[in-house]
Amino acid sequence: MNWMGNLQQLGRSLMLPTITLPIAALLLRLGTLPWDQVHMHQVGEIFITFGTIIFTYLPLIFAVGVALGLTESAGIAGMSALIGHFMFAQTLQRYLGESFQLGVPGGILVGLIAAVIYHRVKHIQLPEAIQFFGGPRLVPIFMGPAMFVLVLLTIVLGPLLNLGMQKLTDMLLSMGGFGTFLYGVIHRLLVPSGLHHVFNNFFWFQLGSYDHQGQPVFGDLPRYFAGDPTAGIYMAGLYPIMLFALPAIALAIIQEAREDLKPKIRKTFLTAAFACFLTGVTEPIEFAFLFVAPYLFMVHALLSGISMWIAYKLEIHHGFSYSAGAIDYLINLHLSTNGLLLIPIGLAYGVFYYVLFRWAIRTFRLPTPGREEGSQLEEWAGDIPYRSPLILEALGGKNNLKSLEACITRLRITLENEKLMDTAALRHLGAAGVISLGGGNVQVVFGTYSELIREEINKVLRKDIRQVLFSSPMQGRMIALEDVPDKIFAGKIVGNGVAFIPDKGELVAPIAGRIIHVYPTLHALGIETEEGLQVLLHIGIDTAQLQGRHFTCYVKEGDEVEAGQLLVRFNLQKVKQGSKSLATPMLITNADAVKSWGFAPYKAVKKGQASVMSVVLKETGTTGTRGGNVFG
C-alpha cells in the first residue's frame, strides 16, 4: 500500500477517539450550570471532573482508538495499545519529568505500533505446546520490547524533538492571521480526500501549550476547553462556513433546480443544510458541486481561509469538540472571546455564498443536483439491500475488494485492481463522486447512507451466493417493468425484469450466454446464461406486425455471445411509427430460479452500462434446461 493509502487509513482511525470529545464538552458545559442555587454543587463538580478526565487521558484514548481503527476493532490490539501507552508515558515521566509530554501524537504513535505488530503476528503459528500464545496473542508480548525501544529512543531524542516542536509551534503562531488563512485553505482542500483528519491533528492536539492546574495542555482544542484565552484561533473561523455559507449553497442549489425536480431536491438539500448547520457535517453539500465545478471548490477553500483570517483579526476565540455546528457553538460559547461576532460574519458570508453560487450555477450551467433528470440516493434508501450487490459489482466484484470501510459520507476502499472499477456505474447507482488516491485506494461518496451500504456489502461478502449481473442492452432510459404499456409484460406473466426506452437503434447482449431463439420477425430473441437463466429481449410493443422490416439481426441460434456484443440493429423512427411503444423489456423467463432481484435507479443509461440489474439464484432447484425455448 502506498503512503496515500496509509494516510487514508490513519485519517479514518482518528475519527474513533474524536467521538469522545463532544461528550467531554457537554459534561464541562453541564458542570458550569448554577447547581449551587439548588444546593447541588457536587453535581457540577462531578460533571467537570468527568469532562476533565477525558481531556487528561486524551493521548491514551487516541492510542486505543487508533489501534482499534487500524485493526478492524481487534480487541487484543486495543488492549496492547492501552498497556503500551501506560508503560511509555509513565517511564518518560520518570526519566524526563512531567514537563515532557508527547501528548496526542505520542498516543497515536503507540496505537500505530500496536496495529503494525498485530498485522505482523496475527497469522504466526507456534508449536502446538505453546500455540496458546500464537497469533494475535503475541501482540501484547511484542508490545513490551517495542515500548522499551521506543522509550530509549525518546529519552535520547526527546529533548531535541521537544525543541524542534517548540520552534515549529513558535513559527506557526508567529504567522498570525496569515497562518490561520493557510490552515483554512489547506483544511478545506483536504476534505475531499478525507486527509483533513490527519492535518487537523497537529493544530488541534499539539500546537501551543498551556499550564492548567500545574499540568501542561497541548493543542488548540484541549487548550480552549482548559480555559486558555489564546486558544481557539484554528477553530473560530470555521463557524461562519458551516453555520451559514454551506447551508446557503444548499439553498442556491434548491433555487436553481428544475421546477419538476425541485420538490425532491428541496427535501434532500434542506436536510443536508440543517445537518450542516446543526452538527457541522459538510460533505453532502460540498460534494454536490465539487465534481461538477472543482474551480468553484477552490474559491470555497480561499473564502474559508479568509474567514479564518477575519476571525483572527477581530480577536475571536471559539472552539468545538467535534465540528463547527450550532450545537458546539452554543455549548461552548461561554468559553469564547467575542464569539457573538461570528453571527454577523456568518450572515454576510451566507448572503455572499448564496448570490455567488446562484450566479455560477446559472451562468456556467453547472449540472448540480436538480438541473437534470436523475434519481437521488434518498429515493431508494429502503432498497439499499438490493442495490448494494450492484455497487459491489461496480467496484470490480468480490475478489477485487481488499478492504472496505465507511465514514460519515463515503466508502473508503482498497481495490486489487482499480481498473476493474466502473465509475460510470457507481455514479448511476447514486454516488456523488469517486476519488482515486492511487495504489488502489478509492473513496466513493454516497452521503450519509455510506455506513448502511458498507454493512449490506459486508453481508454479501460473508455469503457464498450465486449472483448474476446484467448490463444495459441499449442506450436510453431504464424504466420499471410495470411501466411498460402492455398487460402481459407489465403483469410479469412472461417473466420478471426491467425495460428500456431506446434513443438509438441498437440492441446488445446484456450478459454472456448462448442464443437459443431468434424470433422470425427479428424483433425478439432469447439468451441462456451459463447459470441456466433464460433471458428474453423484446424490442418494442406490438412490433411482430412489422414482419422483420427495419430489423437486422447479427446472430443466429446456437451462437455464443459476450456481454456488449451487437445483436440487432433497427430503424428507431420507423419502428416507433409502426408500433405501440418502443419500450423494450429484458426479462428472465424462468424467474422461479431467482431468489432476489436488484435494480439500479430508473434513469438514463448507456449501451453496455454495467450493473443495471442483479439477481441472486436460489440455492436449490433447477434453473432450466439449456437449449429450451424462452417463449415456452
CSV table of N, CA and C in Angstrom, one decimal, residues 537-591:
chain,number,residue,atom,x,y,z
A,537,LEU,N,-35.2,-10.7,-24.7
A,537,LEU,CA,-35.1,-9.3,-25.1
A,537,LEU,C,-36.1,-9.1,-26.2
A,538,HIS,N,-37.0,-8.1,-26.0
A,538,HIS,CA,-38.2,-7.9,-26.9
A,538,HIS,C,-38.2,-6.4,-27.2
A,539,ILE,N,-37.8,-6.1,-28.5
A,539,ILE,CA,-37.7,-4.7,-29.0
A,539,ILE,C,-39.1,-4.2,-29.3
A,540,GLY,N,-39.6,-3.2,-28.4
A,540,GLY,CA,-40.9,-2.6,-28.7
A,540,GLY,C,-42.1,-3.4,-28.3
A,541,ILE,N,-43.2,-2.8,-28.4
A,541,ILE,CA,-44.5,-3.5,-28.1
A,541,ILE,C,-45.3,-3.5,-29.4
A,542,ASP,N,-45.8,-4.7,-29.7
A,542,ASP,CA,-46.6,-4.9,-31.0
A,542,ASP,C,-45.7,-4.7,-32.2
A,543,THR,N,-44.5,-5.1,-32.1
A,543,THR,CA,-43.6,-5.0,-33.2
A,543,THR,C,-43.5,-6.2,-34.1
A,544,ALA,N,-44.1,-7.3,-33.7
A,544,ALA,CA,-44.2,-8.5,-34.5
A,544,ALA,C,-44.9,-8.2,-35.9
A,545,GLN,N,-45.8,-7.3,-35.9
A,545,GLN,CA,-46.6,-7.0,-37.1
A,545,GLN,C,-45.7,-6.3,-38.1
A,546,LEU,N,-44.5,-5.9,-37.8
A,546,LEU,CA,-43.7,-5.3,-38.8
A,546,LEU,C,-43.0,-6.3,-39.7
A,547,GLN,N,-43.1,-7.6,-39.3
A,547,GLN,CA,-42.7,-8.7,-40.1
A,547,GLN,C,-41.2,-8.6,-40.5
A,548,GLY,N,-40.4,-8.1,-39.5
A,548,GLY,CA,-38.9,-8.1,-39.7
A,548,GLY,C,-38.4,-6.9,-40.5
A,549,ARG,N,-39.4,-6.1,-41.0
A,549,ARG,CA,-38.9,-4.9,-41.7
A,549,ARG,C,-38.3,-3.9,-40.7
A,550,HIS,N,-37.2,-3.3,-41.1
A,550,HIS,CA,-36.5,-2.3,-40.3
A,550,HIS,C,-35.6,-2.9,-39.2
A,551,PHE,N,-35.5,-4.3,-39.2
A,551,PHE,CA,-34.6,-5.0,-38.2
A,551,PHE,C,-33.5,-5.8,-39.0
A,552,THR,N,-32.3,-5.7,-38.4
A,552,THR,CA,-31.2,-6.5,-39.0
A,552,THR,C,-30.5,-7.3,-37.8
A,553,CYS,N,-30.6,-8.6,-37.9
A,553,CYS,CA,-30.1,-9.4,-36.8
A,553,CYS,C,-28.7,-9.9,-37.1
A,554,TYR,N,-27.8,-9.8,-36.2
A,554,TYR,CA,-26.3,-10.2,-36.4
A,554,TYR,C,-25.9,-11.5,-35.7
A,555,VAL,N,-26.9,-12.2,-35.2
A,555,VAL,CA,-26.6,-13.5,-34.6
A,555,VAL,C,-27.7,-14.5,-35.0
A,556,LYS,N,-27.3,-15.8,-34.8
A,556,LYS,CA,-28.3,-16.9,-35.1
A,556,LYS,C,-28.3,-17.8,-33.9
A,557,GLU,N,-29.3,-18.7,-33.9
A,557,GLU,CA,-29.5,-19.7,-32.8
A,557,GLU,C,-28.2,-20.5,-32.7
A,558,GLY,N,-27.8,-20.7,-31.5
A,558,GLY,CA,-26.6,-21.5,-31.2
A,558,GLY,C,-25.3,-20.7,-31.1
A,559,ASP,N,-25.4,-19.4,-31.4
A,559,ASP,CA,-24.1,-18.6,-31.3
A,559,ASP,C,-23.9,-18.3,-29.8
A,560,GLU,N,-22.6,-18.3,-29.5
A,560,GLU,CA,-22.2,-17.8,-28.1
A,560,GLU,C,-21.9,-16.3,-28.2
A,561,VAL,N,-22.4,-15.6,-27.3
A,561,VAL,CA,-22.2,-14.1,-27.3
A,561,VAL,C,-21.6,-13.6,-26.0
A,562,GLU,N,-20.9,-12.5,-26.1
A,562,GLU,CA,-20.4,-11.9,-24.9
A,562,GLU,C,-21.2,-10.6,-24.6
A,563,ALA,N,-21.1,-10.2,-23.3
A,563,ALA,CA,-21.8,-9.0,-22.9
A,563,ALA,C,-21.3,-7.8,-23.7
A,564,GLY,N,-22.3,-7.0,-24.2
A,564,GLY,CA,-21.9,-5.9,-25.0
A,564,GLY,C,-21.9,-6.2,-26.5
A,565,GLN,N,-22.0,-7.4,-26.9
A,565,GLN,CA,-21.9,-7.8,-28.4
A,565,GLN,C,-23.2,-7.3,-29.1
A,566,LEU,N,-23.0,-6.8,-30.3
A,566,LEU,CA,-24.2,-6.3,-31.0
A,566,LEU,C,-25.1,-7.5,-31.5
A,567,LEU,N,-26.4,-7.4,-31.2
A,567,LEU,CA,-27.3,-8.5,-31.5
A,567,LEU,C,-28.2,-8.0,-32.7
A,568,VAL,N,-28.8,-6.9,-32.5
A,568,VAL,CA,-29.8,-6.4,-33.5
A,568,VAL,C,-29.6,-4.9,-33.7
A,569,ARG,N,-29.7,-4.5,-35.0
A,569,ARG,CA,-29.8,-3.1,-35.3
A,569,ARG,C,-31.1,-2.8,-36.0
A,570,PHE,N,-31.8,-1.7,-35.6
A,570,PHE,CA,-33.1,-1.4,-36.1
A,570,PHE,C,-33.3,0.1,-36.3
A,571,ASN,N,-34.2,0.4,-37.2
A,571,ASN,CA,-34.5,1.8,-37.6
A,571,ASN,C,-35.4,2.4,-36.5
A,572,LEU,N,-34.9,3.2,-35.7
A,572,LEU,CA,-35.6,3.7,-34.5
A,572,LEU,C,-36.9,4.4,-34.9
A,573,GLN,N,-36.8,5.3,-35.8
A,573,GLN,CA,-38.0,6.1,-36.1
A,573,GLN,C,-39.1,5.3,-36.8
A,574,LYS,N,-38.8,4.4,-37.7
A,574,LYS,CA,-39.8,3.6,-38.4
A,574,LYS,C,-40.4,2.6,-37.4
A,575,VAL,N,-39.6,2.0,-36.5
A,575,VAL,CA,-40.2,1.1,-35.6
A,575,VAL,C,-41.1,1.8,-34.6
A,576,LYS,N,-40.7,3.1,-34.2
A,576,LYS,CA,-41.6,3.9,-33.4
A,576,LYS,C,-42.9,4.2,-34.0
A,577,GLN,N,-42.9,4.5,-35.4
A,577,GLN,CA,-44.1,4.8,-36.1
A,577,GLN,C,-45.0,3.6,-36.2
A,578,GLY,N,-44.4,2.4,-36.4
A,578,GLY,CA,-45.2,1.2,-36.7
A,578,GLY,C,-45.5,0.3,-35.5
A,579,SER,N,-45.3,0.8,-34.3
A,579,SER,CA,-45.5,0.0,-33.1
A,579,SER,C,-46.3,0.8,-32.0
A,580,LYS,N,-46.7,0.1,-31.0
A,580,LYS,CA,-47.5,0.8,-29.9
A,580,LYS,C,-46.5,1.5,-29.0
A,581,SER,N,-45.3,1.0,-28.8
A,581,SER,CA,-44.4,1.7,-28.0
A,581,SER,C,-43.0,1.1,-28.2
A,582,LEU,N,-41.9,1.9,-27.9
A,582,LEU,CA,-40.5,1.5,-28.1
A,582,LEU,C,-40.0,0.8,-26.8
A,583,ALA,N,-40.9,0.7,-25.8
A,583,ALA,CA,-40.5,0.0,-24.6
A,583,ALA,C,-39.9,-1.4,-24.9
A,584,THR,N,-38.7,-1.7,-24.4
A,584,THR,CA,-38.0,-2.9,-24.7
A,584,THR,C,-37.8,-3.7,-23.4
A,585,PRO,N,-38.6,-4.7,-23.1
A,585,PRO,CA,-38.4,-5.5,-21.9
A,585,PRO,C,-37.1,-6.4,-22.0
A,586,MET,N,-36.5,-6.5,-20.8
A,586,MET,CA,-35.4,-7.5,-20.6
A,586,MET,C,-35.9,-8.4,-19.5
A,587,LEU,N,-36.3,-9.6,-19.8
A,587,LEU,CA,-36.9,-10.5,-18.8
A,587,LEU,C,-36.1,-11.7,-18.6
A,588,ILE,N,-36.2,-12.3,-17.4
A,588,ILE,CA,-35.8,-13.6,-17.1
A,588,ILE,C,-37.1,-14.5,-17.1
A,589,THR,N,-37.2,-15.3,-18.0
A,589,THR,CA,-38.5,-16.1,-18.2
A,589,THR,C,-38.6,-17.2,-17.2
A,590,ASN,N,-37.5,-17.8,-16.7
A,590,ASN,CA,-37.6,-18.8,-15.7
A,590,ASN,C,-37.3,-18.1,-14.3
A,591,ALA,N,-38.2,-17.2,-14.0
A,591,ALA,CA,-38.0,-16.3,-12.8
A,591,ALA,C,-38.0,-17.1,-11.5
